[in-house]
mmCIF file of C-alpha atoms in Angstrom:
data_model
loop_
_atom_site.group_PDB
_atom_site.id
_atom_site.type_symbol
_atom_site.label_atom_id
_atom_site.label_comp_id
_atom_site.label_asym_id
_atom_site.label_seq_id
_atom_site.Cartn_x
_atom_site.Cartn_y
_atom_site.Cartn_z
ATOM 1 C CA UNK A 1 103.005 343.096 122.455
ATOM 2 C CA UNK A 2 99.591 341.720 121.640
ATOM 3 C CA UNK A 3 95.993 342.674 121.056
ATOM 4 C CA UNK A 4 92.937 340.519 121.522
ATOM 5 C CA UNK A 5 89.294 341.238 120.841
ATOM 6 C CA UNK A 6 86.995 338.907 122.690
ATOM 7 C CA UNK A 7 83.234 338.743 122.391
ATOM 8 C CA UNK A 8 80.261 336.440 122.088
ATOM 9 C CA UNK A 9 77.834 338.768 120.360
ATOM 10 C CA UNK A 10 76.703 340.512 123.533
ATOM 11 C CA UNK A 11 77.886 343.866 124.847
ATOM 12 C CA UNK A 12 81.061 343.126 126.807
ATOM 13 C CA UNK A 13 82.948 345.790 128.755
ATOM 14 C CA UNK A 14 86.301 345.434 130.559
ATOM 15 C CA UNK A 15 86.496 347.698 133.608
ATOM 16 C CA UNK A 16 89.449 346.545 135.722
ATOM 17 C CA UNK A 17 92.593 344.490 135.203
ATOM 18 C CA UNK A 18 95.446 343.007 137.166
ATOM 19 C CA UNK A 19 98.619 341.060 136.261
ATOM 20 C CA UNK A 20 99.358 337.781 137.919
ATOM 21 C CA UNK A 21 102.876 336.607 138.833
ATOM 22 C CA UNK A 22 103.104 334.319 135.757
ATOM 23 C CA UNK A 23 102.437 337.234 133.399
ATOM 24 C CA UNK A 24 98.782 336.375 132.780
ATOM 25 C CA UNK A 25 96.200 339.134 132.907
ATOM 26 C CA UNK A 26 92.767 339.065 134.593
ATOM 27 C CA UNK A 27 90.191 341.510 133.211
ATOM 28 C CA UNK A 28 86.936 342.093 135.076
ATOM 29 C CA UNK A 29 83.810 343.801 133.791
ATOM 30 C CA UNK A 30 80.363 342.816 132.621
ATOM 31 C CA UNK A 31 78.533 341.201 129.772
ATOM 32 C CA UNK A 32 75.084 342.422 128.787
ATOM 33 C CA UNK A 33 72.729 340.213 126.823
ATOM 34 C CA UNK A 34 68.953 340.301 126.781
ATOM 35 C CA UNK A 35 68.975 343.372 129.048
ATOM 36 C CA UNK A 36 70.774 341.667 131.977
ATOM 37 C CA UNK A 37 74.303 342.638 132.980
ATOM 38 C CA UNK A 38 76.400 339.755 134.300
ATOM 39 C CA UNK A 39 79.727 340.211 135.987
ATOM 40 C CA UNK A 40 82.518 338.302 134.343
ATOM 41 C CA UNK A 41 86.243 338.074 134.200
ATOM 42 C CA UNK A 42 88.632 336.791 131.584
ATOM 43 C CA UNK A 43 92.072 335.346 132.097
ATOM 44 C CA UNK A 44 94.561 335.911 129.285
ATOM 45 C CA UNK A 45 97.932 334.169 129.125
ATOM 46 C CA UNK A 46 101.067 336.213 128.533
ATOM 47 C CA UNK A 47 100.565 335.854 124.734
ATOM 48 C CA UNK A 48 96.986 337.221 124.796
ATOM 49 C CA UNK A 49 95.131 333.903 124.456
ATOM 50 C CA UNK A 50 91.985 333.491 126.529
ATOM 51 C CA UNK A 51 92.552 330.856 129.215
ATOM 52 C CA UNK A 52 89.299 331.302 131.196
ATOM 53 C CA UNK A 53 86.062 333.124 130.489
ATOM 54 C CA UNK A 54 84.062 333.141 133.748
ATOM 55 C CA UNK A 55 80.536 334.548 133.957
ATOM 56 C CA UNK A 56 79.157 335.241 137.428
ATOM 57 C CA UNK A 57 75.516 334.378 136.675
ATOM 58 C CA UNK A 58 72.797 336.061 138.692
ATOM 59 C CA UNK A 59 69.097 336.924 138.288
ATOM 60 C CA UNK A 60 70.081 340.551 139.121
ATOM 61 C CA UNK A 61 72.315 342.912 137.172
ATOM 62 C CA UNK A 62 75.894 342.515 138.331
ATOM 63 C CA UNK A 63 78.974 344.514 137.321
ATOM 64 C CA UNK A 64 82.554 343.904 138.367
ATOM 65 C CA UNK A 65 84.305 347.237 138.946
ATOM 66 C CA UNK A 66 87.572 346.187 140.605
ATOM 67 C CA UNK A 67 90.024 343.283 140.904
ATOM 68 C CA UNK A 68 93.062 342.809 143.131
ATOM 69 C CA UNK A 69 95.343 339.886 144.013
ATOM 70 C CA UNK A 70 96.456 338.716 147.474
ATOM 71 C CA UNK A 71 99.906 337.453 148.324
ATOM 72 C CA UNK A 72 98.682 333.838 147.884
ATOM 73 C CA UNK A 73 97.319 334.614 144.396
ATOM 74 C CA UNK A 74 93.599 334.544 145.240
ATOM 75 C CA UNK A 75 91.445 337.173 143.530
ATOM 76 C CA UNK A 76 89.339 339.765 145.349
ATOM 77 C CA UNK A 77 86.487 341.251 143.310
ATOM 78 C CA UNK A 78 84.416 344.354 143.996
ATOM 79 C CA UNK A 79 81.313 345.546 142.188
ATOM 80 C CA UNK A 80 77.691 346.394 142.320
ATOM 81 C CA UNK A 81 74.471 344.517 141.810
ATOM 82 C CA UNK A 82 71.032 345.901 141.196
ATOM 83 C CA UNK A 83 67.600 344.241 141.146
ATOM 84 C CA UNK A 84 64.469 344.982 139.138
ATOM 85 C CA UNK A 85 63.218 347.451 141.720
ATOM 86 C CA UNK A 86 66.354 349.586 141.173
ATOM 87 C CA UNK A 87 67.962 348.895 144.559
ATOM 88 C CA UNK A 88 71.774 348.791 144.245
ATOM 89 C CA UNK A 89 74.200 347.214 146.638
ATOM 90 C CA UNK A 90 77.895 346.549 146.577
ATOM 91 C CA UNK A 91 79.499 343.146 146.667
ATOM 92 C CA UNK A 92 82.938 341.787 147.505
ATOM 93 C CA UNK A 93 84.005 338.283 146.777
ATOM 94 C CA UNK A 94 87.087 336.114 146.997
ATOM 95 C CA UNK A 95 87.659 333.678 144.210
ATOM 96 C CA UNK A 96 90.344 331.625 142.496
ATOM 97 C CA UNK A 97 91.405 332.673 139.005
ATOM 98 C CA UNK A 98 89.300 329.836 137.608
ATOM 99 C CA UNK A 99 86.101 331.303 139.117
ATOM 100 C CA UNK A 100 85.591 329.102 142.205
ATOM 101 C CA UNK A 101 84.053 331.480 144.751
ATOM 102 C CA UNK A 102 85.448 331.086 148.313
ATOM 103 C CA UNK A 103 83.120 333.675 149.894
ATOM 104 C CA UNK A 104 80.938 336.623 148.990
ATOM 105 C CA UNK A 105 79.730 339.618 151.029
ATOM 106 C CA UNK A 106 76.980 342.124 150.252
ATOM 107 C CA UNK A 107 77.558 345.763 151.217
ATOM 108 C CA UNK A 108 74.427 347.740 152.008
ATOM 109 C CA UNK A 109 73.525 351.059 153.555
ATOM 110 C CA UNK A 110 70.409 353.185 153.987
ATOM 111 C CA UNK A 111 70.620 353.977 150.301
ATOM 112 C CA UNK A 112 72.225 352.496 147.192
ATOM 113 C CA UNK A 113 75.822 351.350 147.424
ATOM 114 C CA UNK A 114 78.392 351.029 144.617
ATOM 115 C CA UNK A 115 81.941 349.781 145.094
ATOM 116 C CA UNK A 116 84.254 351.138 142.447
ATOM 117 C CA UNK A 117 87.778 350.084 143.546
ATOM 118 C CA UNK A 118 89.554 347.421 145.606
ATOM 119 C CA UNK A 119 93.169 346.872 146.712
ATOM 120 C CA UNK A 120 95.004 344.317 148.769
ATOM 121 C CA UNK A 121 97.071 346.011 151.480
ATOM 122 C CA UNK A 122 98.647 344.958 154.780
ATOM 123 C CA UNK A 123 97.157 341.439 154.590
ATOM 124 C CA UNK A 124 93.606 342.714 154.110
ATOM 125 C CA UNK A 125 91.524 344.496 151.517
ATOM 126 C CA UNK A 126 90.299 348.049 151.149
ATOM 127 C CA UNK A 127 87.333 349.034 149.032
ATOM 128 C CA UNK A 128 86.175 352.457 147.902
ATOM 129 C CA UNK A 129 82.953 353.593 146.373
ATOM 130 C CA UNK A 130 79.915 355.645 147.226
ATOM 131 C CA UNK A 131 76.599 355.400 148.959
ATOM 132 C CA UNK A 132 73.450 357.418 148.490
ATOM 133 C CA UNK A 133 72.544 359.106 151.805
ATOM 134 C CA UNK A 134 69.353 361.097 152.403
ATOM 135 C CA UNK A 135 69.092 364.393 150.505
ATOM 136 C CA UNK A 136 72.866 364.948 150.368
ATOM 137 C CA UNK A 137 73.300 362.847 147.245
ATOM 138 C CA UNK A 138 76.164 360.413 147.005
ATOM 139 C CA UNK A 139 78.833 360.191 149.682
ATOM 140 C CA UNK A 140 82.287 358.604 149.581
ATOM 141 C CA UNK A 141 82.525 355.159 151.130
ATOM 142 C CA UNK A 142 85.749 353.353 152.144
ATOM 143 C CA UNK A 143 86.029 350.088 154.016
ATOM 144 C CA UNK A 144 88.965 348.133 155.464
ATOM 145 C CA UNK A 145 88.280 344.372 155.631
ATOM 146 C CA UNK A 146 90.215 341.307 156.651
ATOM 147 C CA UNK A 147 90.865 338.536 154.156
ATOM 148 C CA UNK A 148 87.583 336.916 155.159
ATOM 149 C CA UNK A 149 85.615 340.022 154.176
ATOM 150 C CA UNK A 150 84.839 341.169 157.729
ATOM 151 C CA UNK A 151 85.176 344.845 158.633
ATOM 152 C CA UNK A 152 88.308 345.663 160.532
ATOM 153 C CA UNK A 153 87.431 347.353 163.812
#
């Protein structure tokens, strides 16, 4: 059993984690420095040593809220991004565990969108979250997508 504290002097928050087949752990979350939140994930080996520290740089605030692994070991990431005007949208991306992004999709609606969870199931991905709709406040949002990030009809 191990414990690791990792930081660079900014606020860093781990939100989601997943174990890979080799026993390593991926932790997703965000790092906030100078008022800008940047999504990031860390890869720890089975002894708790940091193997990768990947920051998903953006000019907008970006928070990773969910991670899941596919059968082939690629990583699917869900989260939210917001710009200076306060508009929030969800995002889904597929990446390797070293941070190379294969594809990224933005999830929008008539109001703000936040994705809060993601799973790999039946050779596709399912995301959950919420969207702000008219005067009803926030409503539950769930999406089934193929492994290319396209909605399943």
